[in-house]
Amino acid sequence: MKIYADRFPIALRQLLTDLLVVAWVYASIRFALWLHDLIEKLAVPGQKLEGAGGSLADNLAEAGGKVGRVPLVGDELTAPFNRAADAARSVAEAGHDQQELVGQLALGLSIAVLVIPLGLVLVGWLPPRLRWMRRAGAAKRLASAPAGRDLLALRALAGQPLGRLTRIDPDVAEAWRRGDDATVDALAELELRSLGLRAGR
């Protein structure tokens, strides 16, 4: 018995759902990356502060070294330059610390905004999709087995809505008991259709 996907409505609905999930994940990742880049821009003042403080400290240290070579008063003149250089290094370190803080904030917020959308996919979409894949795979194997259509018909009798069953035959259970081929085929077809599959000979 040949099995192929029923394009409407179940298979199409599943395809659209899968595409929406892919688009949702892609958009979530893009938003997280955009947010990361946006927050990283806050580190620019820290970069400038670190660069300016480091450059100023180097210049002051160099000037202090030159002043220190002045005879007699060199050591006394060097002290203010050294203190100013130390202060400039503190400014540079503050700029560096600010950059690290911004980087950690950008990473943390980017991960935080991904947790909910990816969690919804992992909890709300993935388990039902995997269950459907297992059920559809089992149905395909049953449909190709010698007595598979009988088992599919029995599953339809046990699980399908009564309205669908009575459209096959008003006394569908009795027809199934008699082993009516048309009823068994219709029940098997109904069960496969409920999984987005269709049976064909």
Short mmCIF file of C-alpha atoms in Angstrom, two decimals:
data_model
loop_
_atom_site.label_atom_id
_atom_site.label_comp_id
_atom_site.label_asym_id
_atom_site.label_seq_id
_atom_site.Cartn_x
_atom_site.Cartn_y
_atom_site.Cartn_z
CA MET A 1 0.00 0.00 0.00
CA LYS A 2 1.55 3.29 -1.11
CA ILE A 3 1.57 6.20 1.37
CA TYR A 4 2.07 9.86 0.52
CA ALA A 5 1.46 13.15 2.30
CA ASP A 6 -2.02 14.64 2.16
CA ARG A 7 -1.33 18.21 1.25
CA PHE A 8 -4.54 19.61 2.68
CA PRO A 9 -5.41 20.43 5.31
CA ILE A 10 -3.27 18.67 7.96
CA ALA A 11 0.03 18.40 6.09
CA LEU A 12 -0.29 21.98 4.86
CA ARG A 13 -1.08 23.20 8.36
CA GLN A 14 1.97 21.36 9.71
CA LEU A 15 4.17 22.81 6.97
CA LEU A 16 2.95 26.33 7.71
CA THR A 17 3.49 25.76 11.43
CA ASP A 18 7.04 24.53 10.79
CA LEU A 19 7.78 27.56 8.62
CA LEU A 20 6.39 29.89 11.28
CA VAL A 21 8.55 28.20 13.92
CA VAL A 22 11.65 28.60 11.73
CA ALA A 23 10.78 32.26 11.12
CA TRP A 24 10.16 32.75 14.87
CA VAL A 25 13.53 31.26 15.80
CA TYR A 26 15.33 33.24 13.09
CA ALA A 27 13.67 36.51 14.14
CA SER A 28 14.46 35.82 17.81
CA ILE A 29 18.13 35.20 17.05
CA ARG A 30 18.34 38.29 14.84
CA PHE A 31 16.72 40.40 17.56
CA ALA A 32 19.12 39.04 20.18
CA LEU A 33 22.10 39.85 17.94
CA TRP A 34 20.72 43.34 17.26
CA LEU A 35 20.23 43.95 20.97
CA HIS A 36 23.77 42.70 21.68
CA ASP A 37 25.24 45.09 19.10
CA LEU A 38 23.12 47.96 20.40
CA ILE A 39 24.25 47.46 23.99
CA GLU A 40 27.86 47.00 22.89
CA LYS A 41 27.76 50.57 21.56
CA LEU A 42 27.54 51.70 25.18
CA ALA A 43 31.12 50.49 25.56
CA VAL A 44 32.42 53.16 23.16
CA PRO A 45 32.81 55.82 25.90
CA GLY A 46 34.71 53.26 27.96
CA GLN A 47 37.02 52.56 25.04
CA LYS A 48 37.70 56.26 24.58
CA LEU A 49 38.21 56.68 28.31
CA GLU A 50 40.66 53.81 28.43
CA GLY A 51 42.55 55.11 25.40
CA ALA A 52 42.71 58.68 26.66
CA GLY A 53 43.65 57.67 30.20
CA GLY A 54 46.37 55.31 29.00
CA SER A 55 47.79 57.90 26.61
CA LEU A 56 47.74 60.61 29.28
CA ALA A 57 49.43 58.30 31.79
CA ASP A 58 52.19 57.49 29.30
CA ASN A 59 52.76 61.16 28.47
CA LEU A 60 52.86 62.15 32.15
CA ALA A 61 55.24 59.34 32.97
CA GLU A 62 57.48 60.37 30.09
CA ALA A 63 57.37 64.03 31.19
CA GLY A 64 58.13 63.01 34.76
CA GLY A 65 61.13 61.04 33.54
CA LYS A 66 62.48 64.05 31.71
CA VAL A 67 61.87 66.38 34.67
CA GLY A 68 63.56 63.88 36.94
CA ARG A 69 66.84 64.47 35.14
CA VAL A 70 66.95 68.12 36.35
CA PRO A 71 69.79 68.41 38.88
CA LEU A 72 68.98 68.89 42.56
CA VAL A 73 65.18 69.38 42.24
CA GLY A 74 64.43 66.61 39.77
CA ASP A 75 63.05 64.13 42.31
CA GLU A 76 60.74 66.72 43.86
CA LEU A 77 59.39 67.77 40.46
CA THR A 78 58.80 64.17 39.40
CA ALA A 79 56.35 63.33 42.22
CA PRO A 80 53.39 65.38 40.89
CA PHE A 81 53.84 63.86 37.43
CA ASN A 82 53.86 60.34 38.89
CA ARG A 83 50.71 61.03 40.91
CA ALA A 84 48.98 62.45 37.84
CA ALA A 85 50.08 59.42 35.79
CA ASP A 86 48.67 57.07 38.44
CA ALA A 87 45.37 58.96 38.35
CA ALA A 88 45.29 58.71 34.56
CA ARG A 89 45.90 54.96 34.80
CA SER A 90 42.97 54.70 37.21
CA VAL A 91 40.80 56.46 34.62
CA ALA A 92 42.00 54.01 31.96
CA GLU A 93 41.20 51.05 34.24
CA ALA A 94 37.72 52.49 34.88
CA GLY A 95 37.18 52.67 31.13
CA HIS A 96 38.32 49.06 30.77
CA ASP A 97 36.01 47.92 33.58
CA GLN A 98 33.11 49.77 31.98
CA GLN A 99 33.72 47.91 28.71
CA GLU A 100 33.74 44.55 30.49
CA LEU A 101 30.52 45.43 32.31
CA VAL A 102 28.82 46.43 29.07
CA GLY A 103 30.01 43.24 27.38
CA GLN A 104 28.61 41.09 30.17
CA LEU A 105 25.34 43.04 30.09
CA ALA A 106 25.05 42.65 26.32
CA LEU A 107 25.66 38.90 26.52
CA GLY A 108 23.30 38.41 29.46
CA LEU A 109 20.42 40.36 27.92
CA SER A 110 20.88 38.67 24.55
CA ILE A 111 20.63 35.25 26.17
CA ALA A 112 17.68 36.39 28.28
CA VAL A 113 15.65 37.51 25.27
CA LEU A 114 16.31 34.14 23.58
CA VAL A 115 15.20 32.03 26.54
CA ILE A 116 11.44 32.66 26.18
CA PRO A 117 11.03 32.25 22.39
CA LEU A 118 13.34 29.23 22.19
CA GLY A 119 11.72 27.79 25.32
CA LEU A 120 8.31 28.08 23.68
CA VAL A 121 9.63 26.18 20.67
CA LEU A 122 11.26 23.46 22.75
CA VAL A 123 8.28 23.02 25.07
CA GLY A 124 5.27 23.94 22.95
CA TRP A 125 6.19 22.85 19.42
CA LEU A 126 8.92 20.22 19.47
CA PRO A 127 7.28 17.51 21.67
CA PRO A 128 4.00 17.44 19.66
CA ARG A 129 5.99 17.45 16.41
CA LEU A 130 8.08 14.49 17.56
CA ARG A 131 4.95 12.64 18.71
CA TRP A 132 3.37 13.21 15.32
CA MET A 133 6.49 11.95 13.55
CA ARG A 134 6.43 8.76 15.62
CA ARG A 135 2.72 8.22 15.01
CA ALA A 136 3.01 8.95 11.29
CA GLY A 137 5.98 6.61 10.97
CA ALA A 138 4.12 3.84 12.79
CA ALA A 139 1.05 4.42 10.58
CA LYS A 140 3.18 4.15 7.43
CA ARG A 141 4.64 0.87 8.61
CA LEU A 142 1.18 -0.45 9.52
CA ALA A 143 -0.25 0.57 6.16
CA SER A 144 2.40 -1.45 4.35
CA ALA A 145 1.93 -4.52 6.60
CA PRO A 146 -0.41 -7.34 5.49
CA ALA A 147 -2.91 -6.82 8.31
CA GLY A 148 -2.04 -3.18 8.87
CA ARG A 149 -5.24 -1.73 7.43
CA ASP A 150 -7.29 -3.76 9.92
CA LEU A 151 -5.35 -2.32 12.84
CA LEU A 152 -5.62 1.19 11.41
CA ALA A 153 -9.38 0.66 11.05
CA LEU A 154 -9.57 -0.45 14.67
CA ARG A 155 -7.62 2.63 15.79
CA ALA A 156 -10.05 4.81 13.82
CA LEU A 157 -13.02 3.14 15.52
CA ALA A 158 -11.46 3.74 18.94
CA GLY A 159 -10.24 7.30 18.45
CA GLN A 160 -12.04 9.15 15.64
CA PRO A 161 -15.04 11.42 16.26
CA LEU A 162 -18.42 9.71 15.95
CA GLY A 163 -19.56 12.12 13.26
CA ARG A 164 -16.76 11.03 10.94
CA LEU A 165 -17.37 7.37 11.69
CA THR A 166 -21.09 7.50 10.93
CA ARG A 167 -20.40 9.22 7.61
CA ILE A 168 -18.63 6.04 6.55
CA ASP A 169 -21.57 3.84 7.57
CA PRO A 170 -24.44 4.43 10.00
CA ASP A 171 -23.56 1.11 11.63
CA VAL A 172 -19.84 1.29 11.08
CA ALA A 173 -18.90 -1.01 13.96
CA GLU A 174 -21.10 -3.81 12.61
CA ALA A 175 -19.69 -3.34 9.11
CA TRP A 176 -16.18 -3.56 10.56
CA ARG A 177 -17.08 -6.75 12.45
CA ARG A 178 -18.34 -8.32 9.23
CA GLY A 179 -14.99 -7.48 7.67
CA ASP A 180 -16.53 -5.31 4.98
CA ASP A 181 -13.55 -4.34 2.81
CA ALA A 182 -14.93 -0.94 1.83
CA THR A 183 -15.59 -0.03 5.47
CA VAL A 184 -12.19 -1.27 6.62
CA ASP A 185 -10.48 0.69 3.84
CA ALA A 186 -12.49 3.82 4.66
CA LEU A 187 -11.64 3.53 8.36
CA ALA A 188 -7.93 3.03 7.60
CA GLU A 189 -8.06 6.01 5.25
CA LEU A 190 -9.72 8.10 7.97
CA GLU A 191 -7.02 7.23 10.49
CA LEU A 192 -4.26 8.04 8.02
CA ARG A 193 -5.91 11.33 7.08
CA SER A 194 -6.03 12.31 10.74
CA LEU A 195 -2.21 12.07 10.67
CA GLY A 196 -1.89 14.05 7.44
CA LEU A 197 -1.35 10.89 5.39
CA ARG A 198 -3.36 9.17 2.72
CA ALA A 199 -3.48 5.57 1.59
CA GLY A 200 -3.46 4.65 -2.06
CA ARG A 201 -3.31 1.41 -3.83
#
